[in-house]
């Protein structure tokens, strides 16, 4: 049987939610990942270190007993974030960045920023303190076509940002386009990007295959095949600027299967297996370790994890749904066969 062992990986972009949703999903990530960067788009958003500490405690309380799992946090950037909050974040050992949502760009982004121009004092302080800025890189101008939002954001916001704050370290989250990949690759030191399983595995045709597929609707949208190919090359090519961030974003089934469905793909149930699929198809399985377990840790300047996980080539069928509070959660790949399975260290064959 084909197996691969890699250093315990990290998920550098994860939505864990709160309350019953958090309790339903936390275990999936804790089984696979040593550390995750938990996103702050709760309601109300996690805008301060005090709120982040309280959220971290709730995450810990939701974990299976004995889980060896470290949640790291990002603060939610608003136009009223105080520069002092950046000092507190930099002094903490669990807030590793500040996430910028363009106002209205996605789920719970209403409190986000209308322009990075309005956050000058905070960005200067982040540059001084070496706190990482995580960007949801999509223009929100309604005149911009939904498929051009990433490239327009790069032109209008990211290029000026890089010029004005050359030492500020930036992650372009869930990069989805060839233009985005090229920008990151040529972007000089201090610029990196995360890549999601759905953008690596599917193009936008999948959203409409045989009918509308609400469980594949996420933001940024799935893109063209030539974009997907560029993402696969970025992930599997060994460039340390690209690393794992699932953007697993659970929403209740009823909220997805609706006349106005929520954006988000839940992938934490197979958060490492899906990437193994990508790397195996590209014939580059030996590079999964660096992408999943080294590049992100190095960028965030935290030690690489100790210990390992093992994946076996043993097809399994993704369940149609998982429990999600009083509702259901439809996972990415529901009902389909995945080639790679995580070997449970306690029960392995
Ligand atoms: O599809 C998405 N869902 N994109 C995001 O940026 C946010 C996420 C969520 O929180 O549901
Ligand atoms: Zn996200």
mmCIF file of C-alpha atoms and ligand atoms in Angstrom:
data_model
loop_
_atom_site.group_PDB
_atom_site.id
_atom_site.type_symbol
_atom_site.label_atom_id
_atom_site.label_comp_id
_atom_site.label_asym_id
_atom_site.label_seq_id
_atom_site.Cartn_x
_atom_site.Cartn_y
_atom_site.Cartn_z
ATOM 1 C CA UNK A 1 0.000 0.000 0.000
ATOM 2 C CA UNK A 2 1.306 3.450 -0.886
ATOM 3 C CA UNK A 3 1.844 5.683 2.153
ATOM 4 C CA UNK A 4 3.379 9.062 2.775
ATOM 5 C CA UNK A 5 4.438 10.572 6.095
ATOM 6 C CA UNK A 6 4.859 14.303 6.475
ATOM 7 C CA UNK A 7 5.713 16.596 9.371
ATOM 8 C CA UNK A 8 2.538 17.576 11.244
ATOM 9 C CA UNK A 9 1.063 20.336 9.069
ATOM 10 C CA UNK A 10 -0.427 23.753 9.830
ATOM 11 C CA UNK A 11 -3.576 25.307 8.342
ATOM 12 C CA UNK A 12 -2.815 29.000 7.904
ATOM 13 C CA UNK A 13 -6.393 30.012 7.054
ATOM 14 C CA UNK A 14 -9.347 28.429 8.814
ATOM 15 C CA UNK A 15 -12.869 29.423 9.849
ATOM 16 C CA UNK A 16 -13.718 27.642 13.079
ATOM 17 C CA UNK A 17 -16.894 29.635 13.862
ATOM 18 C CA UNK A 18 -18.262 29.718 17.397
ATOM 19 C CA UNK A 19 -20.744 27.946 19.678
ATOM 20 C CA UNK A 20 -22.330 24.784 18.277
ATOM 21 C CA UNK A 21 -20.632 25.280 14.887
ATOM 22 C CA UNK A 22 -17.210 25.409 16.539
ATOM 23 C CA UNK A 23 -17.968 22.271 18.550
ATOM 24 C CA UNK A 24 -19.018 20.482 15.345
ATOM 25 C CA UNK A 25 -15.895 21.270 13.295
ATOM 26 C CA UNK A 26 -12.897 21.808 15.622
ATOM 27 C CA UNK A 27 -12.078 18.100 15.909
ATOM 28 C CA UNK A 28 -11.604 17.710 12.152
ATOM 29 C CA UNK A 29 -8.754 20.216 12.130
ATOM 30 C CA UNK A 30 -7.281 19.027 15.440
ATOM 31 C CA UNK A 31 -6.879 15.496 14.037
ATOM 32 C CA UNK A 32 -4.848 16.707 11.085
ATOM 33 C CA UNK A 33 -3.105 19.934 11.964
ATOM 34 C CA UNK A 34 -0.757 20.961 14.756
ATOM 35 C CA UNK A 35 -1.610 24.649 14.450
ATOM 36 C CA UNK A 36 -4.254 26.675 12.658
ATOM 37 C CA UNK A 37 -4.731 30.354 12.061
ATOM 38 C CA UNK A 38 -8.346 30.946 13.114
ATOM 39 C CA UNK A 39 -10.086 33.710 11.197
ATOM 40 C CA UNK A 40 -11.764 36.533 13.145
ATOM 41 C CA UNK A 41 -14.955 37.071 11.099
ATOM 42 C CA UNK A 42 -17.291 36.163 13.936
ATOM 43 C CA UNK A 43 -20.266 38.238 14.947
ATOM 44 C CA UNK A 44 -19.184 40.491 16.595
ATOM 45 C CA UNK A 45 -15.742 40.361 14.928
ATOM 46 C CA UNK A 46 -12.591 39.565 16.916
ATOM 47 C CA UNK A 47 -11.133 43.075 16.872
ATOM 48 C CA UNK A 48 -9.011 43.096 20.043
ATOM 49 C CA UNK A 49 -6.448 40.891 21.762
ATOM 50 C CA UNK A 50 -8.858 40.494 24.699
ATOM 51 C CA UNK A 51 -11.578 39.169 22.354
ATOM 52 C CA UNK A 52 -8.993 36.937 20.657
ATOM 53 C CA UNK A 53 -7.924 35.477 24.021
ATOM 54 C CA UNK A 54 -11.544 34.714 24.887
ATOM 55 C CA UNK A 55 -12.118 33.115 21.458
ATOM 56 C CA UNK A 56 -8.969 31.033 21.823
ATOM 57 C CA UNK A 57 -10.265 29.750 25.165
ATOM 58 C CA UNK A 58 -13.578 28.775 23.520
ATOM 59 C CA UNK A 59 -11.684 26.969 20.741
ATOM 60 C CA UNK A 60 -9.633 25.067 23.302
ATOM 61 C CA UNK A 61 -12.758 24.110 25.219
ATOM 62 C CA UNK A 62 -14.299 22.695 22.026
ATOM 63 C CA UNK A 63 -11.387 20.348 21.270
ATOM 64 C CA UNK A 64 -11.429 16.610 21.811
ATOM 65 C CA UNK A 65 -9.780 15.695 25.133
ATOM 66 C CA UNK A 66 -6.001 15.475 24.914
ATOM 67 C CA UNK A 67 -5.772 17.180 21.505
ATOM 68 C CA UNK A 68 -2.274 18.496 20.805
ATOM 69 C CA UNK A 69 -3.418 21.514 18.859
ATOM 70 C CA UNK A 70 -2.537 25.205 18.957
ATOM 71 C CA UNK A 71 -4.998 27.790 17.709
ATOM 72 C CA UNK A 72 -3.345 31.003 16.544
ATOM 73 C CA UNK A 73 -5.446 34.073 15.902
ATOM 74 C CA UNK A 74 -5.692 37.041 13.577
ATOM 75 C CA UNK A 75 -7.377 40.274 14.628
ATOM 76 C CA UNK A 76 -10.118 41.723 12.428
ATOM 77 C CA UNK A 77 -9.011 45.052 10.980
ATOM 78 C CA UNK A 78 -11.502 47.918 11.111
ATOM 79 C CA UNK A 79 -11.131 51.583 10.303
ATOM 80 C CA UNK A 80 -11.153 52.269 14.034
ATOM 81 C CA UNK A 81 -8.535 49.694 15.089
ATOM 82 C CA UNK A 82 -6.127 51.503 17.448
ATOM 83 C CA UNK A 83 -2.370 51.388 16.923
ATOM 84 C CA UNK A 84 -2.055 50.377 20.609
ATOM 85 C CA UNK A 85 -3.967 47.197 19.808
ATOM 86 C CA UNK A 86 -1.165 46.316 17.403
ATOM 87 C CA UNK A 87 1.353 46.615 20.242
ATOM 88 C CA UNK A 88 -0.756 44.292 22.367
ATOM 89 C CA UNK A 89 -1.079 41.837 19.494
ATOM 90 C CA UNK A 90 2.656 41.828 18.832
ATOM 91 C CA UNK A 91 3.322 41.260 22.550
ATOM 92 C CA UNK A 92 0.953 38.270 22.698
ATOM 93 C CA UNK A 93 2.134 34.790 21.837
ATOM 94 C CA UNK A 94 -0.998 33.783 19.940
ATOM 95 C CA UNK A 95 -2.042 36.704 17.720
ATOM 96 C CA UNK A 96 0.141 36.375 14.647
ATOM 97 C CA UNK A 97 -1.511 38.817 12.304
ATOM 98 C CA UNK A 98 -4.301 41.181 11.359
ATOM 99 C CA UNK A 99 -6.862 40.205 8.744
ATOM 100 C CA UNK A 100 -8.185 42.791 6.346
ATOM 101 C CA UNK A 101 -11.600 42.208 4.818
ATOM 102 C CA UNK A 102 -12.606 44.811 2.256
ATOM 103 C CA UNK A 103 -15.990 46.036 3.566
ATOM 104 C CA UNK A 104 -18.762 43.806 2.281
ATOM 105 C CA UNK A 105 -16.404 41.440 0.418
ATOM 106 C CA UNK A 106 -17.642 38.247 2.048
ATOM 107 C CA UNK A 107 -19.225 36.585 5.110
ATOM 108 C CA UNK A 108 -19.301 39.011 8.069
ATOM 109 C CA UNK A 109 -17.148 41.568 6.271
ATOM 110 C CA UNK A 110 -19.519 44.478 6.957
ATOM 111 C CA UNK A 111 -17.144 45.876 9.589
ATOM 112 C CA UNK A 112 -14.150 45.661 7.239
ATOM 113 C CA UNK A 113 -12.267 48.483 5.582
ATOM 114 C CA UNK A 114 -13.388 50.642 2.675
ATOM 115 C CA UNK A 115 -9.786 51.558 1.831
ATOM 116 C CA UNK A 116 -6.411 50.657 3.284
ATOM 117 C CA UNK A 117 -5.655 54.411 3.079
ATOM 118 C CA UNK A 118 -7.830 54.748 6.160
ATOM 119 C CA UNK A 119 -5.633 52.405 8.204
ATOM 120 C CA UNK A 120 -2.305 54.185 7.849
ATOM 121 C CA UNK A 121 -1.396 54.427 11.559
ATOM 122 C CA UNK A 122 -2.183 50.751 12.116
ATOM 123 C CA UNK A 123 -0.259 49.595 9.051
ATOM 124 C CA UNK A 124 2.767 51.664 10.056
ATOM 125 C CA UNK A 125 2.684 50.118 13.513
ATOM 126 C CA UNK A 126 2.312 46.631 12.039
ATOM 127 C CA UNK A 127 5.351 47.253 9.887
ATOM 128 C CA UNK A 128 7.326 48.406 12.941
ATOM 129 C CA UNK A 129 6.173 45.445 15.057
ATOM 130 C CA UNK A 130 6.533 42.939 12.204
ATOM 131 C CA UNK A 131 2.942 41.733 12.508
ATOM 132 C CA UNK A 132 1.680 40.004 9.352
ATOM 133 C CA UNK A 133 -1.231 41.464 7.351
ATOM 134 C CA UNK A 134 -3.584 38.840 5.924
ATOM 135 C CA UNK A 135 -5.532 40.152 2.952
ATOM 136 C CA UNK A 136 -8.827 39.054 1.516
ATOM 137 C CA UNK A 137 -7.690 40.328 -1.853
ATOM 138 C CA UNK A 138 -10.856 41.271 -3.693
ATOM 139 C CA UNK A 139 -12.041 44.662 -4.906
ATOM 140 C CA UNK A 140 -15.585 45.382 -3.742
ATOM 141 C CA UNK A 141 -16.426 48.118 -6.252
ATOM 142 C CA UNK A 142 -19.716 46.857 -7.745
ATOM 143 C CA UNK A 143 -18.561 48.035 -11.181
ATOM 144 C CA UNK A 144 -15.807 45.400 -11.101
ATOM 145 C CA UNK A 145 -16.740 42.052 -12.625
ATOM 146 C CA UNK A 146 -16.777 39.302 -9.952
ATOM 147 C CA UNK A 147 -14.122 37.356 -11.865
ATOM 148 C CA UNK A 148 -11.784 40.378 -11.955
ATOM 149 C CA UNK A 149 -11.992 41.259 -8.271
ATOM 150 C CA UNK A 150 -8.627 39.747 -7.349
ATOM 151 C CA UNK A 151 -6.610 41.361 -10.151
ATOM 152 C CA UNK A 152 -8.264 44.744 -9.604
ATOM 153 C CA UNK A 153 -7.559 44.535 -5.872
ATOM 154 C CA UNK A 154 -3.919 43.852 -6.653
ATOM 155 C CA UNK A 155 -3.682 46.906 -8.935
ATOM 156 C CA UNK A 156 -5.654 49.301 -6.772
ATOM 157 C CA UNK A 157 -4.719 48.250 -3.235
ATOM 158 C CA UNK A 158 -1.849 45.786 -3.058
ATOM 159 C CA UNK A 159 0.598 47.566 -5.387
ATOM 160 C CA UNK A 160 0.303 50.886 -3.475
ATOM 161 C CA UNK A 161 0.396 49.039 -0.134
ATOM 162 C CA UNK A 162 3.655 47.286 -1.019
ATOM 163 C CA UNK A 163 5.161 50.586 -2.155
ATOM 164 C CA UNK A 164 4.123 52.478 0.954
ATOM 165 C CA UNK A 165 5.031 49.776 3.504
ATOM 166 C CA UNK A 166 7.881 47.831 1.933
ATOM 167 C CA UNK A 167 8.757 45.988 5.157
ATOM 168 C CA UNK A 168 5.178 45.015 6.025
ATOM 169 C CA UNK A 169 4.790 41.254 5.605
ATOM 170 C CA UNK A 170 1.652 40.371 3.681
ATOM 171 C CA UNK A 171 -0.213 37.159 2.889
ATOM 172 C CA UNK A 172 -2.532 37.299 -0.110
ATOM 173 C CA UNK A 173 -5.066 34.809 1.228
ATOM 174 C CA UNK A 174 -6.652 32.169 -0.997
ATOM 175 C CA UNK A 175 -5.013 33.377 -4.190
ATOM 176 C CA UNK A 176 -7.126 32.205 -7.123
ATOM 177 C CA UNK A 177 -5.699 33.593 -10.368
ATOM 178 C CA UNK A 178 -2.639 33.268 -12.553
ATOM 179 C CA UNK A 179 -2.206 37.061 -12.208
ATOM 180 C CA UNK A 180 -2.246 36.712 -8.412
ATOM 181 C CA UNK A 181 0.306 33.899 -8.453
ATOM 182 C CA UNK A 182 2.600 35.896 -10.750
ATOM 183 C CA UNK A 183 2.302 38.945 -8.530
ATOM 184 C CA UNK A 184 3.259 36.973 -5.424
ATOM 185 C CA UNK A 185 6.109 35.201 -7.176
ATOM 186 C CA UNK A 186 7.621 38.504 -8.315
ATOM 187 C CA UNK A 187 6.656 40.374 -5.183
ATOM 188 C CA UNK A 188 9.949 40.483 -3.348
ATOM 189 C CA UNK A 189 10.523 39.462 0.263
ATOM 190 C CA UNK A 190 7.691 39.592 2.730
ATOM 191 C CA UNK A 191 4.908 38.589 0.330
ATOM 192 C CA UNK A 192 3.311 35.134 0.374
ATOM 193 C CA UNK A 193 -0.008 33.463 -0.434
ATOM 194 C CA UNK A 194 -2.200 30.636 0.805
ATOM 195 C CA UNK A 195 -3.942 28.198 -1.537
ATOM 196 C CA UNK A 196 -7.212 26.367 -0.883
ATOM 197 C CA UNK A 197 -8.077 22.793 -1.904
ATOM 198 C CA UNK A 198 -11.127 23.823 -3.915
ATOM 199 C CA UNK A 199 -9.256 26.356 -6.032
ATOM 200 C CA UNK A 200 -6.524 23.766 -6.671
ATOM 201 C CA UNK A 201 -8.917 20.966 -7.583
ATOM 202 C CA UNK A 202 -11.748 22.693 -9.457
ATOM 203 C CA UNK A 203 -12.384 25.394 -11.988
ATOM 204 C CA UNK A 204 -15.510 27.497 -12.285
ATOM 205 C CA UNK A 205 -17.163 24.944 -14.519
ATOM 206 C CA UNK A 206 -17.735 22.841 -11.408
ATOM 207 C CA UNK A 207 -20.088 25.479 -9.983
ATOM 208 C CA UNK A 208 -22.507 24.887 -12.834
ATOM 209 C CA UNK A 209 -21.920 21.218 -13.672
ATOM 210 C CA UNK A 210 -25.379 19.726 -14.305
ATOM 211 C CA UNK A 211 -27.055 22.507 -12.300
ATOM 212 C CA UNK A 212 -26.151 25.105 -9.683
ATOM 213 C CA UNK A 213 -23.843 23.715 -6.996
ATOM 214 C CA UNK A 214 -24.266 25.892 -3.896
ATOM 215 C CA UNK A 215 -21.720 23.898 -1.881
ATOM 216 C CA UNK A 216 -18.996 25.014 -4.292
ATOM 217 C CA UNK A 217 -19.845 28.691 -3.945
ATOM 218 C CA UNK A 218 -17.083 30.478 -2.084
ATOM 219 C CA UNK A 219 -15.309 33.804 -2.264
ATOM 220 C CA UNK A 220 -13.122 34.369 -4.116
ATOM 221 C CA UNK A 221 -15.029 32.408 -6.768
ATOM 222 C CA UNK A 222 -13.546 29.380 -8.476
ATOM 223 C CA UNK A 223 -11.719 30.587 -11.578
ATOM 224 C CA UNK A 224 -10.754 29.421 -15.080
ATOM 225 C CA UNK A 225 -8.830 26.247 -15.822
ATOM 226 C CA UNK A 226 -5.719 28.206 -16.768
ATOM 227 C CA UNK A 227 -5.838 29.905 -13.372
ATOM 228 C CA UNK A 228 -6.209 26.569 -11.611
ATOM 229 C CA UNK A 229 -3.194 25.238 -13.477
ATOM 230 C CA UNK A 230 -1.131 28.205 -12.294
ATOM 231 C CA UNK A 231 -2.234 27.562 -8.696
ATOM 232 C CA UNK A 232 -1.220 23.888 -8.914
ATOM 233 C CA UNK A 233 2.180 24.897 -10.258
ATOM 234 C CA UNK A 234 2.562 27.430 -7.416
ATOM 235 C CA UNK A 235 1.595 24.894 -4.739
ATOM 236 C CA UNK A 236 3.638 21.992 -6.041
ATOM 237 C CA UNK A 237 6.595 23.904 -7.496
ATOM 238 C CA UNK A 238 8.514 24.231 -4.229
ATOM 239 C CA UNK A 239 8.385 28.051 -3.987
ATOM 240 C CA UNK A 240 8.336 28.908 -0.254
ATOM 241 C CA UNK A 241 5.999 31.843 -0.832
ATOM 242 C CA UNK A 242 3.048 29.483 -1.265
ATOM 243 C CA UNK A 243 1.613 27.465 1.589
ATOM 244 C CA UNK A 244 -1.430 25.647 2.924
ATOM 245 C CA UNK A 245 -4.526 27.529 4.055
ATOM 246 C CA UNK A 246 -7.756 25.606 3.564
ATOM 247 C CA UNK A 247 -10.185 28.506 4.067
ATOM 248 C CA UNK A 248 -12.526 25.791 5.305
ATOM 249 C CA UNK A 249 -15.685 27.832 5.919
ATOM 250 C CA UNK A 250 -18.633 25.856 7.302
ATOM 251 C CA UNK A 251 -22.175 27.079 6.825
ATOM 252 C CA UNK A 252 -25.350 25.205 7.733
ATOM 253 C CA UNK A 253 -26.839 23.268 4.854
ATOM 254 C CA UNK A 254 -30.020 25.363 4.963
ATOM 255 C CA UNK A 255 -27.966 28.561 4.641
ATOM 256 C CA UNK A 256 -26.143 27.171 1.586
ATOM 257 C CA UNK A 257 -29.171 25.619 -0.138
ATOM 258 C CA UNK A 258 -31.089 28.856 -0.250
ATOM 259 C CA UNK A 259 -32.297 31.506 -2.704
ATOM 260 C CA UNK A 260 -29.404 33.648 -1.470
ATOM 261 C CA UNK A 261 -26.798 31.147 -0.326
ATOM 262 C CA UNK A 262 -23.775 31.847 1.877
ATOM 263 C CA UNK A 263 -20.235 31.752 0.501
ATOM 264 C CA UNK A 264 -17.908 29.103 1.892
ATOM 265 C CA UNK A 265 -16.677 25.574 1.253
ATOM 266 C CA UNK A 266 -16.209 23.237 4.220
ATOM 267 C CA UNK A 267 -13.044 21.177 3.706
ATOM 268 C CA UNK A 268 -11.661 20.528 7.201
ATOM 269 C CA UNK A 269 -12.969 16.908 7.149
ATOM 270 C CA UNK A 270 -10.242 16.185 4.563
ATOM 271 C CA UNK A 271 -8.028 19.215 5.152
ATOM 272 C CA UNK A 272 -4.763 17.440 4.312
ATOM 273 C CA UNK A 273 -6.123 14.583 2.186
ATOM 274 C CA UNK A 274 -7.404 16.989 -0.484
ATOM 275 C CA UNK A 275 -3.945 18.506 -0.887
ATOM 276 C CA UNK A 276 -2.428 15.024 -1.114
ATOM 277 C CA UNK A 277 -4.817 14.480 -4.014
ATOM 278 C CA UNK A 278 -3.511 17.637 -5.736
ATOM 279 C CA UNK A 279 0.152 16.764 -5.212
ATOM 280 C CA UNK A 280 -0.311 13.129 -6.240
ATOM 281 C CA UNK A 281 -2.103 14.115 -9.463
ATOM 282 C CA UNK A 282 0.772 16.514 -10.215
ATOM 283 C CA UNK A 283 3.270 13.695 -9.574
ATOM 284 C CA UNK A 284 4.846 15.763 -6.795
ATOM 285 C CA UNK A 285 3.756 14.093 -3.592
ATOM 286 C CA UNK A 286 7.269 14.475 -2.198
ATOM 287 C CA UNK A 287 6.723 18.249 -2.116
ATOM 288 C CA UNK A 288 3.583 18.097 0.045
ATOM 289 C CA UNK A 289 5.625 18.218 3.255
ATOM 290 C CA UNK A 290 7.272 21.554 2.458
ATOM 291 C CA UNK A 291 4.000 23.144 1.303
ATOM 292 C CA UNK A 292 1.937 21.881 4.241
ATOM 293 C CA UNK A 293 4.443 21.899 7.083
ATOM 294 C CA UNK A 294 7.430 24.159 6.360
ATOM 295 C CA UNK A 295 6.720 27.186 4.150
ATOM 296 C CA UNK A 296 3.998 28.661 6.355
ATOM 297 C CA UNK A 297 5.885 28.125 9.603
ATOM 298 C CA UNK A 298 8.957 29.747 8.073
ATOM 299 C CA UNK A 299 6.988 32.725 6.788
ATOM 300 C CA UNK A 300 5.332 33.247 10.180
ATOM 301 C CA UNK A 301 8.691 32.688 11.896
ATOM 302 C CA UNK A 302 7.447 29.968 14.204
ATOM 303 C CA UNK A 303 9.255 26.655 14.705
ATOM 304 C CA UNK A 304 8.329 23.832 12.355
ATOM 305 C CA UNK A 305 6.242 21.175 14.115
ATOM 306 C CA UNK A 306 7.605 17.992 15.581
ATOM 307 C CA UNK A 307 6.018 14.641 14.881
ATOM 308 C CA UNK A 308 4.379 13.383 11.731
ATOM 309 C CA UNK A 309 1.129 12.230 10.180
ATOM 310 C CA UNK A 310 0.724 9.440 7.657
ATOM 311 C CA UNK A 311 -1.557 9.261 4.650
ATOM 312 C CA UNK A 312 -2.360 6.018 2.880
ATOM 313 C CA UNK A 313 -3.602 5.511 -0.639
ATOM 314 C CA UNK A 314 -6.853 3.834 0.268
ATOM 315 C CA UNK A 315 -10.001 5.235 -1.357
ATOM 316 C CA UNK A 316 -12.837 6.369 0.920
ATOM 317 C CA UNK A 317 -16.188 7.966 0.285
ATOM 318 C CA UNK A 318 -16.839 11.387 1.760
ATOM 319 C CA UNK A 319 -20.080 11.332 3.786
ATOM 320 C CA UNK A 320 -23.110 13.173 2.375
ATOM 321 C CA UNK A 321 -23.188 15.355 5.485
ATOM 322 C CA UNK A 322 -21.949 15.790 9.025
ATOM 323 C CA UNK A 323 -23.897 17.094 12.041
ATOM 324 C CA UNK A 324 -23.719 20.874 12.511
ATOM 325 C CA UNK A 325 -25.582 21.951 15.639
ATOM 326 C CA UNK A 326 -29.246 21.344 14.877
ATOM 327 C CA UNK A 327 -28.532 21.496 11.138
ATOM 328 C CA UNK A 328 -26.250 19.610 8.740
ATOM 329 C CA UNK A 329 -22.941 20.433 7.117
ATOM 330 C CA UNK A 330 -22.275 19.298 3.548
ATOM 331 C CA UNK A 331 -18.540 18.706 3.118
ATOM 332 C CA UNK A 332 -16.430 19.383 0.043
ATOM 333 C CA UNK A 333 -16.562 16.261 -2.127
ATOM 334 C CA UNK A 334 -19.705 14.881 -0.432
ATOM 335 C CA UNK A 335 -20.483 11.452 -1.855
ATOM 336 C CA UNK A 336 -17.309 11.314 -3.961
ATOM 337 C CA UNK A 337 -14.262 9.121 -3.549
ATOM 338 C CA UNK A 338 -10.976 10.521 -2.258
ATOM 339 C CA UNK A 339 -7.835 8.534 -2.911
ATOM 340 C CA UNK A 340 -5.925 9.456 0.243
ATOM 341 C CA UNK A 341 -6.922 8.664 3.791
ATOM 342 C CA UNK A 342 -5.398 9.905 7.010
ATOM 343 C CA UNK A 343 -4.003 7.060 9.029
ATOM 344 C CA UNK A 344 -5.236 7.278 12.588
ATOM 345 C CA UNK A 345 -2.158 6.756 14.763
ATOM 346 C CA UNK A 346 -4.117 4.802 17.380
ATOM 347 C CA UNK A 347 -6.093 2.504 15.114
ATOM 348 C CA UNK A 348 -3.946 2.183 11.966
ATOM 349 C CA UNK A 349 -4.044 -1.070 9.916
HETATM 350 O O1 LIG B 1 -16.248 31.815 0.852
HETATM 351 C C1 LIG B 1 -15.848 32.396 1.850
HETATM 352 N N1 LIG B 1 -16.345 32.116 3.080
HETATM 353 N N2 LIG B 1 -14.912 33.322 1.726
HETATM 354 C C2 LIG B 1 -14.524 34.089 2.752
HETATM 355 O O2 LIG B 1 -13.672 34.923 2.565
HETATM 356 C C3 LIG B 1 -15.170 33.960 4.072
HETATM 357 C C4 LIG B 1 -15.740 32.632 4.243
HETATM 358 C C5 LIG B 1 -16.674 32.522 5.431
HETATM 359 O O3 LIG B 1 -16.317 32.991 6.511
HETATM 360 O O4 LIG B 1 -17.732 31.937 5.281
HETATM 361 ZN ZN1 LIG B 2 -11.462 32.794 4.748
#
